[in-house]
Short mmCIF file of C-alpha atoms and ligand atoms in Angstrom, two decimals:
data_model
loop_
_atom_site.label_atom_id
_atom_site.label_comp_id
_atom_site.label_asym_id
_atom_site.label_seq_id
_atom_site.Cartn_x
_atom_site.Cartn_y
_atom_site.Cartn_z
CA UNK A 1 157.63 42.68 168.40
CA UNK A 2 160.60 42.99 166.11
CA UNK A 3 161.65 41.36 162.93
CA UNK A 4 164.79 39.33 162.78
CA UNK A 5 166.86 39.44 159.65
CA UNK A 6 167.24 35.99 158.19
CA UNK A 7 169.60 35.04 155.37
CA UNK A 8 168.17 33.17 152.47
CA UNK A 9 170.50 30.27 151.58
CA UNK A 10 171.79 32.29 148.57
CA UNK A 11 172.58 35.44 150.63
CA UNK A 12 174.25 33.34 153.31
CA UNK A 13 176.49 31.73 150.68
CA UNK A 14 177.43 35.09 149.18
CA UNK A 15 178.26 36.48 152.60
CA UNK A 16 180.48 33.54 153.41
CA UNK A 17 182.33 33.97 150.10
CA UNK A 18 182.78 37.70 150.84
CA UNK A 19 184.30 37.03 154.26
CA UNK A 20 186.52 34.37 152.77
CA UNK A 21 187.68 36.77 150.01
CA UNK A 22 188.48 39.55 152.54
CA UNK A 23 190.53 37.13 154.59
CA UNK A 24 192.57 36.09 151.54
CA UNK A 25 193.27 39.55 150.12
CA UNK A 26 195.87 42.20 150.90
CA UNK A 27 194.34 45.62 151.86
CA UNK A 28 195.22 47.07 148.40
CA UNK A 29 193.78 44.24 146.42
CA UNK A 30 190.24 45.51 145.86
CA UNK A 31 189.09 43.08 143.24
CA UNK A 32 190.04 40.18 141.03
CA UNK A 33 191.67 41.08 137.65
CA UNK A 34 188.53 40.19 135.63
CA UNK A 35 186.44 42.36 137.95
CA UNK A 36 188.87 45.21 137.45
CA UNK A 37 188.51 44.87 133.69
CA UNK A 38 184.72 44.81 134.00
CA UNK A 39 184.76 47.81 136.33
CA UNK A 40 186.91 49.81 133.91
CA UNK A 41 184.71 48.82 131.02
CA UNK A 42 181.62 50.00 132.86
CA UNK A 43 183.30 53.37 133.58
CA UNK A 44 184.45 53.72 129.98
CA UNK A 45 181.06 52.82 128.54
CA UNK A 46 179.44 55.24 130.98
CA UNK A 47 181.71 58.10 129.88
CA UNK A 48 181.25 57.26 126.22
CA UNK A 49 177.48 57.21 126.65
CA UNK A 50 177.52 60.51 128.51
CA UNK A 51 179.44 62.24 125.72
CA UNK A 52 178.11 60.42 122.64
CA UNK A 53 174.39 60.70 123.36
CA UNK A 54 173.38 64.28 124.14
CA UNK A 55 170.33 64.80 126.33
CA UNK A 56 167.01 65.07 124.54
CA UNK A 57 166.90 68.88 124.91
CA UNK A 58 170.35 69.31 123.32
CA UNK A 59 169.27 67.05 120.44
CA UNK A 60 166.19 69.20 119.90
CA UNK A 61 168.36 72.37 119.95
CA UNK A 62 170.70 70.89 117.34
CA UNK A 63 167.87 70.12 114.91
CA UNK A 64 166.27 73.60 115.20
CA UNK A 65 166.45 75.91 112.20
CA UNK A 66 169.27 78.41 112.80
CA UNK A 67 167.99 81.96 112.23
CA UNK A 68 169.96 85.19 112.59
CA UNK A 69 168.05 88.49 112.91
CA UNK A 70 169.91 91.79 112.81
CA UNK A 71 168.21 93.33 115.87
CA UNK A 72 165.94 92.46 118.78
CA UNK A 73 162.59 93.48 117.26
CA UNK A 74 163.13 91.23 114.22
CA UNK A 75 164.29 88.48 116.58
CA UNK A 76 161.01 88.74 118.52
CA UNK A 77 158.96 88.47 115.31
CA UNK A 78 161.00 85.42 114.23
CA UNK A 79 160.50 83.68 117.60
CA UNK A 80 156.76 84.30 117.47
CA UNK A 81 156.48 82.76 113.98
CA UNK A 82 159.12 80.03 114.38
CA UNK A 83 158.18 78.93 117.92
CA UNK A 84 159.98 75.77 119.04
CA UNK A 85 161.23 75.01 115.54
CA UNK A 86 163.78 77.83 115.40
CA UNK A 87 166.91 78.90 117.24
CA UNK A 88 167.04 82.69 116.81
CA UNK A 89 170.18 84.75 117.42
CA UNK A 90 170.10 88.54 117.21
CA UNK A 91 173.21 90.51 116.30
CA UNK A 92 172.11 93.64 118.21
CA UNK A 93 170.52 92.42 121.43
CA UNK A 94 168.34 94.11 124.08
CA UNK A 95 169.04 97.85 124.58
CA UNK A 96 171.64 97.75 121.78
CA UNK A 97 171.84 100.50 119.14
CA UNK A 98 171.70 99.16 115.59
CA UNK A 99 172.75 102.53 114.11
CA UNK A 100 176.24 102.29 115.59
CA UNK A 101 176.67 98.51 115.35
CA UNK A 102 179.99 97.05 114.17
CA UNK A 103 179.94 93.29 113.47
CA UNK A 104 182.56 91.04 115.07
CA UNK A 105 184.13 87.74 113.95
CA UNK A 106 181.54 85.92 116.11
CA UNK A 107 178.76 87.65 114.14
CA UNK A 108 180.31 86.48 110.87
CA UNK A 109 180.41 82.94 112.31
CA UNK A 110 176.70 83.18 113.23
CA UNK A 111 175.95 84.31 109.67
CA UNK A 112 177.93 81.39 108.25
CA UNK A 113 175.97 78.86 110.35
CA UNK A 114 172.52 80.38 109.75
CA UNK A 115 169.97 78.85 107.37
CA UNK A 116 167.89 82.05 107.38
CA UNK A 117 168.96 85.67 107.89
CA UNK A 118 166.35 88.36 108.63
CA UNK A 119 167.22 92.00 107.96
CA UNK A 120 165.22 95.24 108.07
CA UNK A 121 166.47 96.86 104.87
CA UNK A 122 165.74 100.53 103.98
CA UNK A 123 169.39 101.28 104.70
CA UNK A 124 169.26 100.41 108.40
CA UNK A 125 172.05 97.82 108.21
CA UNK A 126 174.72 99.66 106.23
CA UNK A 127 177.34 97.10 107.36
CA UNK A 128 175.37 94.14 105.98
CA UNK A 129 176.89 93.61 102.49
CA UNK A 130 180.41 93.52 104.00
CA UNK A 131 179.33 91.02 106.67
CA UNK A 132 177.59 88.73 104.17
CA UNK A 133 180.69 88.75 101.98
CA UNK A 134 183.20 88.15 104.76
CA UNK A 135 181.12 85.36 106.35
CA UNK A 136 180.68 83.40 103.11
CA UNK A 137 177.06 82.86 104.21
CA UNK A 138 174.69 81.21 101.76
CA UNK A 139 171.64 81.53 104.01
CA UNK A 140 168.32 82.65 102.59
CA UNK A 141 167.84 86.35 103.37
CA UNK A 142 164.46 87.87 104.24
CA UNK A 143 164.18 91.66 103.86
CA UNK A 144 161.39 92.22 106.39
CA UNK A 145 160.30 95.59 104.92
CA UNK A 146 159.69 94.14 101.42
CA UNK A 147 156.36 95.54 100.19
CA UNK A 148 156.28 98.50 102.61
CA UNK A 149 156.06 101.99 101.09
CA UNK A 150 159.13 103.70 102.58
CA UNK A 151 158.73 107.03 104.31
CA UNK A 152 161.01 109.80 103.13
CA UNK A 153 161.85 112.72 105.36
CA UNK A 154 160.23 116.02 104.51
CA UNK A 155 162.14 119.29 104.04
CA UNK A 156 162.97 120.78 107.45
CA UNK A 157 162.10 117.60 109.32
CA UNK A 158 165.68 116.61 109.94
CA UNK A 159 167.67 119.30 111.62
CA UNK A 160 171.07 117.64 111.58
CA UNK A 161 173.20 119.19 108.90
CA UNK A 162 174.27 116.00 107.15
CA UNK A 163 170.78 114.63 106.48
CA UNK A 164 168.62 116.47 104.03
CA UNK A 165 165.07 115.98 102.86
CA UNK A 166 164.31 112.75 101.07
CA UNK A 167 166.33 110.44 103.32
CA UNK A 168 164.80 106.96 103.65
CA UNK A 169 163.41 106.32 107.12
CA UNK A 170 164.21 102.73 108.14
CA UNK A 171 162.02 102.65 111.33
CA UNK A 172 159.03 101.11 109.53
CA UNK A 173 158.25 98.67 112.40
CA UNK A 174 156.84 101.56 114.45
CA UNK A 175 153.59 101.30 112.49
CA UNK A 176 151.81 98.11 113.59
CA UNK A 177 150.29 97.67 110.13
CA UNK A 178 153.87 97.58 108.81
CA UNK A 179 154.85 95.13 111.55
CA UNK A 180 152.20 92.80 110.14
CA UNK A 181 153.99 92.95 106.76
CA UNK A 182 157.31 92.18 108.52
CA UNK A 183 155.71 89.11 110.11
CA UNK A 184 154.22 87.90 106.80
CA UNK A 185 157.64 88.24 105.12
CA UNK A 186 159.33 86.33 107.95
CA UNK A 187 156.65 83.61 107.75
CA UNK A 188 157.25 83.26 103.99
CA UNK A 189 161.02 83.07 104.54
CA UNK A 190 160.62 80.30 107.14
CA UNK A 191 158.22 78.37 104.90
CA UNK A 192 160.64 78.62 101.94
CA UNK A 193 163.62 77.51 104.06
CA UNK A 194 161.85 74.74 105.97
CA UNK A 195 158.80 73.66 103.89
CA UNK A 196 158.28 70.49 105.97
CA UNK A 197 157.04 72.69 108.84
CA UNK A 198 155.07 75.17 106.72
CA UNK A 199 151.77 74.43 108.47
CA UNK A 200 153.23 75.29 111.89
CA UNK A 201 154.80 78.54 110.68
CA UNK A 202 151.51 79.57 109.06
CA UNK A 203 149.48 78.76 112.18
CA UNK A 204 151.93 80.61 114.48
CA UNK A 205 151.94 83.63 112.15
CA UNK A 206 148.12 83.79 112.01
CA UNK A 207 147.88 83.71 115.80
CA UNK A 208 150.52 86.43 116.17
CA UNK A 209 149.01 88.59 113.41
CA UNK A 210 145.68 88.49 115.25
CA UNK A 211 147.45 89.83 118.36
CA UNK A 212 149.03 92.64 116.29
CA UNK A 213 145.63 93.60 114.85
CA UNK A 214 144.22 93.83 118.37
CA UNK A 215 147.24 95.95 119.39
CA UNK A 216 146.66 98.33 116.47
CA UNK A 217 143.01 98.78 117.50
CA UNK A 218 144.06 99.49 121.12
CA UNK A 219 146.61 102.13 120.05
CA UNK A 220 144.02 103.89 117.86
CA UNK A 221 141.50 103.92 120.72
CA UNK A 222 144.09 105.33 123.12
CA UNK A 223 145.18 108.07 120.69
CA UNK A 224 141.54 109.01 120.07
CA UNK A 225 141.22 109.91 123.77
CA UNK A 226 144.16 112.39 123.60
CA UNK A 227 142.95 115.90 122.65
CA UNK A 228 144.19 116.65 119.10
CA UNK A 229 145.93 119.90 120.13
CA UNK A 230 148.01 117.96 122.73
CA UNK A 231 149.29 115.31 120.30
CA UNK A 232 152.79 116.78 119.92
CA UNK A 233 155.90 115.29 121.46
CA UNK A 234 159.68 115.51 121.25
CA UNK A 235 161.62 112.26 120.89
CA UNK A 236 165.38 112.03 120.95
CA UNK A 237 166.05 110.66 117.46
CA UNK A 238 163.71 110.63 114.49
CA UNK A 239 162.49 107.04 115.00
CA UNK A 240 158.72 107.57 115.20
CA UNK A 241 157.89 108.90 111.74
CA UNK A 242 155.85 105.81 110.77
CA UNK A 243 154.15 105.80 114.18
CA UNK A 244 153.33 109.51 113.79
CA UNK A 245 151.87 108.99 110.31
CA UNK A 246 149.83 105.92 111.36
CA UNK A 247 148.40 107.31 114.60
CA UNK A 248 148.25 111.06 114.06
CA UNK A 249 150.73 112.23 116.68
CA UNK A 250 153.38 114.81 115.75
CA UNK A 251 156.95 113.92 116.70
CA UNK A 252 159.87 116.33 116.54
CA UNK A 253 163.42 115.12 117.19
CA UNK A 254 166.66 117.06 117.67
CA UNK A 255 168.61 114.08 116.39
CA UNK A 256 168.14 112.72 112.86
CA UNK A 257 167.15 109.29 111.57
CA UNK A 258 170.32 107.79 113.01
CA UNK A 259 171.75 108.13 116.51
CA UNK A 260 175.20 108.49 114.91
CA UNK A 261 174.84 112.20 114.30
CA UNK A 262 174.93 114.59 117.25
CA UNK A 263 172.62 117.60 116.90
CA UNK A 264 174.37 120.94 116.56
CA UNK A 265 173.91 123.81 119.03
CA UNK A 266 171.76 125.48 116.34
CA UNK A 267 169.52 122.36 116.07
CA UNK A 268 168.96 122.36 119.82
CA UNK A 269 168.18 126.11 119.84
CA UNK A 270 165.63 125.56 117.03
CA UNK A 271 163.90 122.77 119.00
CA UNK A 272 163.82 124.86 122.17
CA UNK A 273 162.19 127.75 120.32
CA UNK A 274 159.67 125.36 118.74
CA UNK A 275 158.72 123.75 122.07
CA UNK A 276 158.13 127.15 123.66
CA UNK A 277 156.23 128.60 120.69
CA UNK A 278 154.00 125.54 120.12
CA UNK A 279 153.68 124.72 123.82
CA UNK A 280 154.74 121.09 123.22
CA UNK A 281 153.85 119.41 126.50
CA UNK A 282 156.41 116.62 126.83
CA UNK A 283 159.82 115.36 125.78
CA UNK A 284 160.80 111.70 125.92
CA UNK A 285 163.97 109.80 126.58
CA UNK A 286 164.95 106.69 124.60
CA UNK A 287 166.69 103.51 125.67
CA UNK A 288 169.20 103.80 122.81
CA UNK A 289 170.08 107.48 123.29
CA UNK A 290 171.97 109.58 125.81
CA UNK A 291 169.36 111.14 128.17
CA UNK A 292 171.40 114.29 128.94
CA UNK A 293 170.32 116.19 125.82
CA UNK A 294 166.62 115.71 126.57
CA UNK A 295 167.08 116.67 130.21
CA UNK A 296 168.76 119.90 129.04
CA UNK A 297 165.91 120.64 126.60
CA UNK A 298 163.30 119.93 129.28
CA UNK A 299 164.97 122.21 131.81
CA UNK A 300 165.31 125.07 129.29
CA UNK A 301 161.71 124.87 128.04
CA UNK A 302 159.74 123.76 131.07
CA UNK A 303 158.40 120.76 129.10
CA UNK A 304 157.88 117.66 131.21
CA UNK A 305 159.98 114.54 130.73
CA UNK A 306 157.25 112.10 129.77
CA UNK A 307 159.30 108.96 130.37
CA UNK A 308 161.30 106.59 128.19
CA UNK A 309 160.17 105.45 124.75
CA UNK A 310 161.55 102.31 123.14
CA UNK A 311 162.29 102.95 119.49
CA UNK A 312 164.89 100.62 117.97
CA UNK A 313 165.55 98.05 120.67
CA UNK A 314 163.66 95.87 123.11
CA UNK A 315 164.71 95.48 126.73
CA UNK A 316 165.82 92.37 128.57
CA UNK A 317 163.12 90.05 129.93
CA UNK A 318 162.81 92.01 133.21
CA UNK A 319 162.59 95.43 131.47
CA UNK A 320 159.63 97.53 130.31
CA UNK A 321 159.66 96.32 126.70
CA UNK A 322 160.85 92.72 126.40
CA UNK A 323 158.70 92.07 123.30
CA UNK A 324 157.42 94.14 120.37
CA UNK A 325 153.84 94.05 121.69
CA UNK A 326 154.94 95.13 125.18
CA UNK A 327 157.13 97.85 123.63
CA UNK A 328 154.20 99.38 121.72
CA UNK A 329 151.89 99.10 124.74
CA UNK A 330 154.49 100.79 126.96
CA UNK A 331 155.11 103.58 124.42
CA UNK A 332 151.46 104.46 123.87
CA UNK A 333 150.69 104.27 127.61
CA UNK A 334 153.64 106.60 128.33
CA UNK A 335 152.68 109.07 125.59
CA UNK A 336 148.99 109.07 126.57
CA UNK A 337 149.70 109.71 130.24
CA UNK A 338 152.15 112.55 129.44
CA UNK A 339 149.68 114.19 127.02
CA UNK A 340 146.49 113.72 129.07
CA UNK A 341 144.49 116.92 129.75
ZN1 ZN B 401 166.75 104.60 115.03
#
């Protein structure tokens, strides 16, 4: 059995008209003038619609609060508190070194367009006043370390000749308790800039703060399992002072608070002597520092290279430390495994 196609009277009429039209027309004459006009109108309206009405996702992007954070760790905090309501740009992205950052015209443009700017303070962003001035930004600025007691370097702690005792240490985020203060400051900045969404910012911040408290407990438990006499490590630059104070691990670094300053031959000799004398078990590389110095120190002292620590910068999504929480977990896991026994 098969079905035969049958024209309805209307279809049959249309078909007859079509055949009649084809017979009348020259090959180039595709349509009647009014049809041409209609066709063009449809195309024009289609184009206009495509360009005038952005897709829903682009509309949502455009209405998000524009936030600029100076480096990736602050950007991660801002995304955790702002969630879907914010569009966060970081000036120094994954694996970038904030100590040697030089802002570009594009960074000034980002500052100009931002409603909220998040900075670390404690002297970390020495280039900031010039950038704010040149951009003409009138964004609200959050200093994320507001309310944190700054750590000052002790005499003899910094070996590099140009940094003496009493320098302000800007790496306050390395203590998780301090990170909680960063997050509270960022929450307050978002609430002040965008009060209509205050409830969401507060709820996101509470959830994230609970995760940071759990992280702090985990780090303390892990450190407690490392024998006290083994809790001594060498990091490349002096970025773990707050971590050391919070979790009772001694860090010594050949390079000072900033990666800008190269250690002198004398500094390196001092560190080598100290590692041998105190039997410091491990030295660590950093994602923002040249690994060659630490490899040299390891080979001259017999200390093991314990792995890479992430101090001032997160990694890309597929790296070992794409978020602050993953960074801290990676660091403590790496330290604990190098110092075990
Ligand atoms: Zn640093």
